[in-house]
């Protein structure tokens, strides 16, 4: 049954006039009359006795008026609840990122849950690139990895890359003073990057070919190897800054600007992400310029 027709009928009953009902609903008198006539055809009964002076309800019309009024009130309450639920997110957001990105992602998760207490976040840090559809994930945050054509992605943040080494390593091997000095140093390589790797400045004006001593498939592993004094290592700032602040690692060539890395968010499908996912993405974008 068409709710719009019921609304017109109830308003005609309340005002006793097609003209007044039409004015109240901001439609024409002709449209109001057509709605009621269509409702009568749909139900197969006459609802109103029409005369030149007034409208009166039939027995069927009286029954329908009372039931329709209650139905329209229920529909209004349902619409209000739906709008409220839309404004107040609820449900589960399933999120993944590389393990070394967790320190950057965690404050975003905390702020998301604070703003949306009805949401539960299932966060799965993993250095394995998960199949988002097969694993039932809503969102993936990555700085590296092959882009999947079945996913949509958006850039979230750009990070500086730092090169670091342990104080013990630098005491033993010396501290590089210029980029070319890196060629004679032990290098901790990142396995996904082809070897040998050419390290160049952000503007591309200087470069040096590096020789690996040891390699690792994770930035957390590279950080641990650097702490053990095995060589110089480069990674996004957020992976290294706590160790640098504590003095356990030392920045190498801090004035040399290395190429940056981009953190991007990817979600299944080719359309816009659901609201729960979009809200997290917007908070992650805001994380670039705020510590919350």
Tab-separated table of N, CA and C in Angstrom, residues 165-260:
chain	number	residue	atom	x	y	z
A	165	UNK	N	71.316	3.821	12.470
A	165	UNK	CA	72.224	2.740	12.870
A	165	UNK	C	72.380	2.804	14.380
A	166	UNK	N	72.894	1.739	14.963
A	166	UNK	CA	73.109	1.736	16.413
A	166	UNK	C	74.367	2.535	16.747
A	167	UNK	N	74.440	3.101	17.948
A	167	UNK	CA	75.665	3.811	18.355
A	167	UNK	C	76.894	2.907	18.286
A	168	UNK	N	76.725	1.626	18.621
A	168	UNK	CA	77.850	0.686	18.598
A	168	UNK	C	78.373	0.492	17.177
A	169	UNK	N	77.444	0.359	16.220
A	169	UNK	CA	77.865	0.188	14.829
A	169	UNK	C	78.638	1.418	14.354
A	170	UNK	N	78.120	2.601	14.628
A	170	UNK	CA	78.767	3.829	14.164
A	170	UNK	C	80.113	4.040	14.850
A	171	UNK	N	80.227	3.621	16.098
A	171	UNK	CA	81.510	3.732	16.794
A	171	UNK	C	82.553	2.832	16.136
A	172	UNK	N	82.108	1.651	15.705
A	172	UNK	CA	83.032	0.689	15.101
A	172	UNK	C	83.362	1.029	13.657
A	173	UNK	N	82.354	1.442	12.878
A	173	UNK	CA	82.546	1.626	11.432
A	173	UNK	C	82.665	3.087	11.017
A	174	UNK	N	82.367	4.005	11.921
A	174	UNK	CA	82.404	5.415	11.571
A	174	UNK	C	81.049	5.904	11.070
A	175	UNK	N	80.836	7.205	11.147
A	175	UNK	CA	79.565	7.805	10.738
A	175	UNK	C	79.685	8.401	9.344
A	176	UNK	N	78.826	8.007	8.405
A	176	UNK	CA	78.859	8.606	7.059
A	176	UNK	C	78.640	10.114	7.127
A	177	UNK	N	79.422	10.854	6.349
A	177	UNK	CA	79.297	12.308	6.321
A	177	UNK	C	78.572	12.797	5.076
A	178	UNK	N	78.564	11.970	4.045
A	178	UNK	CA	77.848	12.314	2.811
A	178	UNK	C	77.266	11.039	2.227
A	179	UNK	N	76.355	11.190	1.288
A	179	UNK	CA	75.624	10.041	0.766
A	179	UNK	C	76.561	8.994	0.166
A	180	UNK	N	77.606	9.431	-0.520
A	180	UNK	CA	78.528	8.489	-1.167
A	180	UNK	C	79.208	7.573	-0.162
A	181	UNK	N	79.350	8.026	1.098
A	181	UNK	CA	79.993	7.206	2.126
A	181	UNK	C	79.197	5.942	2.431
A	182	UNK	N	77.906	5.952	2.120
A	182	UNK	CA	77.052	4.803	2.444
A	182	UNK	C	77.466	3.553	1.670
A	183	UNK	N	78.155	3.729	0.547
A	183	UNK	CA	78.538	2.586	-0.287
A	183	UNK	C	79.476	1.632	0.439
A	184	UNK	N	80.251	2.141	1.381
A	184	UNK	CA	81.221	1.299	2.085
A	184	UNK	C	80.680	0.749	3.398
A	185	UNK	N	79.411	0.981	3.666
A	185	UNK	CA	78.823	0.532	4.932
A	185	UNK	C	77.934	-0.691	4.732
A	186	UNK	N	77.757	-1.423	5.826
A	186	UNK	CA	76.836	-2.564	5.819
A	186	UNK	C	75.405	-2.041	5.750
A	187	UNK	N	74.608	-2.653	4.902
A	187	UNK	CA	73.240	-2.184	4.681
A	187	UNK	C	72.253	-3.291	5.018
A	188	UNK	N	71.233	-2.949	5.800
A	188	UNK	CA	70.156	-3.894	6.116
A	188	UNK	C	69.064	-3.691	5.077
A	189	UNK	N	68.902	-4.660	4.196
A	189	UNK	CA	68.005	-4.504	3.051
A	189	UNK	C	66.588	-4.947	3.391
A	190	UNK	N	65.634	-4.349	2.688
A	190	UNK	CA	64.226	-4.711	2.809
A	190	UNK	C	63.898	-5.643	1.649
A	191	UNK	N	63.550	-6.899	1.963
A	191	UNK	CA	63.412	-7.949	0.956
A	191	UNK	C	62.520	-7.586	-0.231
A	192	UNK	N	61.343	-6.929	-0.027
A	192	UNK	CA	60.491	-6.635	-1.187
A	192	UNK	C	61.127	-5.716	-2.221
A	193	UNK	N	62.199	-4.995	-1.847
A	193	UNK	CA	62.859	-4.090	-2.795
A	193	UNK	C	63.984	-4.847	-3.495
A	194	UNK	N	64.012	-4.856	-4.841
A	194	UNK	CA	65.036	-5.613	-5.578
A	194	UNK	C	66.453	-5.188	-5.187
A	195	UNK	N	67.360	-6.159	-5.185
A	195	UNK	CA	68.767	-5.906	-4.860
A	195	UNK	C	69.599	-6.009	-6.140
A	196	UNK	N	70.650	-5.219	-6.329
A	196	UNK	CA	71.088	-4.142	-5.435
A	196	UNK	C	70.167	-2.923	-5.528
A	197	UNK	N	70.134	-2.167	-4.450
A	197	UNK	CA	69.230	-1.023	-4.364
A	197	UNK	C	70.029	0.263	-4.437
A	198	UNK	N	69.538	1.187	-5.239
A	198	UNK	CA	70.168	2.499	-5.335
A	198	UNK	C	69.406	3.473	-4.450
A	199	UNK	N	70.098	4.010	-3.459
A	199	UNK	CA	69.509	5.015	-2.577
A	199	UNK	C	69.783	6.386	-3.169
A	200	UNK	N	68.727	7.153	-3.368
A	200	UNK	CA	68.926	8.485	-3.929
A	200	UNK	C	68.184	9.524	-3.106
A	201	UNK	N	68.624	10.756	-3.246
A	201	UNK	CA	67.964	11.841	-2.532
A	201	UNK	C	66.597	12.100	-3.151
A	202	UNK	N	65.768	12.810	-2.409
A	202	UNK	CA	64.404	13.050	-2.857
A	202	UNK	C	64.354	13.810	-4.175
A	203	UNK	N	65.327	14.695	-4.391
A	203	UNK	CA	65.336	15.463	-5.636
A	203	UNK	C	66.033	14.726	-6.774
A	204	UNK	N	66.588	13.532	-6.480
A	204	UNK	CA	67.215	12.722	-7.514
A	204	UNK	C	68.590	13.184	-7.945
A	205	UNK	N	69.164	14.176	-7.277
A	205	UNK	CA	70.453	14.724	-7.704
A	205	UNK	C	71.640	13.897	-7.221
A	206	UNK	N	71.466	13.125	-6.145
A	206	UNK	CA	72.538	12.284	-5.630
A	206	UNK	C	72.016	10.865	-5.443
A	207	UNK	N	72.897	9.895	-5.647
A	207	UNK	CA	72.509	8.504	-5.438
A	207	UNK	C	73.736	7.676	-5.085
A	208	UNK	N	73.482	6.507	-4.487
A	208	UNK	CA	74.570	5.608	-4.129
A	208	UNK	C	74.055	4.179	-4.208
A	209	UNK	N	74.880	3.283	-4.733
A	209	UNK	CA	74.521	1.871	-4.814
A	209	UNK	C	74.891	1.198	-3.494
A	210	UNK	N	73.921	0.532	-2.882
A	210	UNK	CA	74.115	-0.076	-1.568
A	210	UNK	C	74.310	-1.579	-1.686
A	211	UNK	N	75.122	-2.129	-0.804
A	211	UNK	CA	75.367	-3.566	-0.764
A	211	UNK	C	74.816	-4.126	0.544
A	212	UNK	N	73.938	-5.099	0.422
A	212	UNK	CA	73.299	-5.623	1.624
A	212	UNK	C	74.220	-6.578	2.379
A	213	UNK	N	74.108	-6.518	3.687
A	213	UNK	CA	74.775	-7.469	4.568
A	213	UNK	C	73.785	-8.521	5.036
A	214	UNK	N	72.566	-8.061	5.299
A	214	UNK	CA	71.487	-8.930	5.744
A	214	UNK	C	70.190	-8.325	5.223
A	215	UNK	N	69.176	-9.147	5.046
A	215	UNK	CA	67.896	-8.634	4.555
A	215	UNK	C	66.760	-9.160	5.417
A	216	UNK	N	65.626	-8.468	5.364
A	216	UNK	CA	64.455	-8.844	6.154
A	216	UNK	C	63.197	-8.478	5.381
A	217	UNK	N	62.118	-9.187	5.675
A	217	UNK	CA	60.859	-8.936	4.967
A	217	UNK	C	59.936	-7.991	5.724
A	218	UNK	N	60.361	-7.516	6.903
A	218	UNK	CA	59.505	-6.600	7.659
A	218	UNK	C	60.325	-5.443	8.201
A	219	UNK	N	59.682	-4.295	8.328
A	219	UNK	CA	60.385	-3.141	8.877
A	219	UNK	C	60.691	-3.338	10.359
A	220	UNK	N	59.827	-4.070	11.061
A	220	UNK	CA	60.109	-4.363	12.467
A	220	UNK	C	61.370	-5.218	12.585
A	221	UNK	N	61.529	-6.169	11.648
A	221	UNK	CA	62.740	-6.985	11.637
A	221	UNK	C	63.970	-6.156	11.337
A	222	UNK	N	63.853	-5.225	10.397
A	222	UNK	CA	64.971	-4.350	10.074
A	222	UNK	C	65.381	-3.491	11.250
A	223	UNK	N	64.398	-3.000	11.980
A	223	UNK	CA	64.690	-2.190	13.170
A	223	UNK	C	65.448	-3.017	14.210
A	224	UNK	N	65.003	-4.263	14.403
A	224	UNK	CA	65.670	-5.134	15.374
A	224	UNK	C	67.108	-5.430	14.955
A	225	UNK	N	67.327	-5.638	13.660
A	225	UNK	CA	68.680	-5.904	13.168
A	225	UNK	C	69.576	-4.679	13.330
A	226	UNK	N	69.000	-3.495	13.114
A	226	UNK	CA	69.774	-2.266	13.317
A	226	UNK	C	70.147	-2.111	14.788
A	227	UNK	N	69.218	-2.422	15.683
A	227	UNK	CA	69.504	-2.344	17.120
A	227	UNK	C	70.610	-3.319	17.513
A	228	UNK	N	70.697	-4.436	16.777
A	228	UNK	CA	71.736	-5.432	17.061
A	228	UNK	C	73.089	-5.044	16.477
A	229	UNK	N	73.136	-3.896	15.761
A	229	UNK	CA	74.409	-3.400	15.253
A	229	UNK	C	74.863	-4.004	13.949
A	230	UNK	N	73.919	-4.520	13.140
A	230	UNK	CA	74.298	-5.195	11.899
A	230	UNK	C	74.472	-4.256	10.717
A	231	UNK	N	74.116	-2.991	10.858
A	231	UNK	CA	74.318	-2.079	9.746
A	231	UNK	C	73.379	-0.892	9.786
A	232	UNK	N	73.340	-0.180	8.649
A	232	UNK	CA	72.468	0.986	8.499
A	232	UNK	C	71.145	0.521	7.903
A	233	UNK	N	70.079	1.127	8.372
A	233	UNK	CA	68.740	0.714	7.944
A	233	UNK	C	67.893	1.952	7.683
A	234	UNK	N	67.016	1.882	6.682
A	234	UNK	CA	66.117	2.996	6.361
A	234	UNK	C	64.675	2.518	6.413
A	235	UNK	N	63.809	3.335	7.015
A	235	UNK	CA	62.391	2.990	7.143
A	235	UNK	C	61.603	4.266	7.410
A	236	UNK	N	60.276	4.204	7.298
A	236	UNK	CA	59.466	5.385	7.618
A	236	UNK	C	59.725	5.875	9.037
A	237	UNK	N	59.618	7.147	9.213
A	237	UNK	CA	59.933	7.786	10.494
A	237	UNK	C	59.205	7.146	11.666
A	238	UNK	N	57.899	6.851	11.504
A	238	UNK	CA	57.128	6.357	12.647
A	238	UNK	C	57.612	4.996	13.134
A	239	UNK	N	58.345	4.258	12.286
A	239	UNK	CA	58.886	2.960	12.691
A	239	UNK	C	60.099	3.135	13.598
A	240	UNK	N	60.809	4.250	13.445
A	240	UNK	CA	62.119	4.415	14.081
A	240	UNK	C	62.183	5.476	15.168
A	241	UNK	N	61.240	6.412	15.195
A	241	UNK	CA	61.421	7.598	16.031
A	241	UNK	C	61.487	7.291	17.525
A	242	UNK	N	60.789	6.260	18.002
A	242	UNK	CA	60.853	5.940	19.432
A	242	UNK	C	62.252	5.477	19.821
A	243	UNK	N	62.876	4.657	18.962
A	243	UNK	CA	64.228	4.171	19.251
A	243	UNK	C	65.249	5.302	19.148
A	244	UNK	N	65.030	6.215	18.207
A	244	UNK	CA	65.933	7.363	18.080
A	244	UNK	C	65.802	8.273	19.295
A	245	UNK	N	64.562	8.521	19.725
A	245	UNK	CA	64.334	9.382	20.887
A	245	UNK	C	64.973	8.799	22.146
A	246	UNK	N	64.997	7.462	22.233
A	246	UNK	CA	65.577	6.796	23.407
A	246	UNK	C	67.091	6.662	23.309
A	247	UNK	N	67.667	7.014	22.151
A	247	UNK	CA	69.111	6.931	21.984
A	247	UNK	C	69.614	5.556	21.595
A	248	UNK	N	68.705	4.615	21.361
A	248	UNK	CA	69.131	3.263	20.983
A	248	UNK	C	69.522	3.177	19.511
A	249	UNK	N	68.997	4.103	18.703
A	249	UNK	CA	69.404	4.243	17.311
A	249	UNK	C	69.756	5.705	17.062
A	250	UNK	N	70.619	5.924	16.085
A	250	UNK	CA	71.066	7.276	15.751
A	250	UNK	C	70.766	7.527	14.277
A	251	UNK	N	70.224	8.700	13.983
A	251	UNK	CA	69.973	9.029	12.580
A	251	UNK	C	71.290	9.214	11.836
A	252	UNK	N	71.327	8.690	10.616
A	252	UNK	CA	72.491	8.819	9.746
A	252	UNK	C	72.142	9.801	8.635
A	253	UNK	N	73.002	10.777	8.411
A	253	UNK	CA	72.765	11.820	7.404
A	253	UNK	C	71.372	12.443	7.564
A	254	UNK	N	71.069	13.010	8.724
A	254	UNK	CA	69.727	13.553	8.967
A	254	UNK	C	69.360	14.720	8.058
A	255	UNK	N	70.353	15.386	7.492
A	255	UNK	CA	70.063	16.528	6.614
A	255	UNK	C	69.819	16.127	5.163
A	256	UNK	N	70.030	14.844	4.850
A	256	UNK	CA	69.777	14.359	3.492
A	256	UNK	C	68.319	13.918	3.395
A	257	UNK	N	67.577	14.515	2.488
A	257	UNK	CA	66.162	14.181	2.328
A	257	UNK	C	66.020	12.983	1.396
A	258	UNK	N	65.578	11.871	1.974
A	258	UNK	CA	65.380	10.643	1.204
A	258	UNK	C	63.959	10.604	0.639
A	259	UNK	N	63.705	9.755	-0.369
A	259	UNK	CA	62.341	9.628	-0.907
A	259	UNK	C	61.348	9.259	0.194
A	260	UNK	N	60.143	9.779	0.087
A	260	UNK	CA	59.115	9.520	1.089
A	260	UNK	C	58.294	8.287	0.724
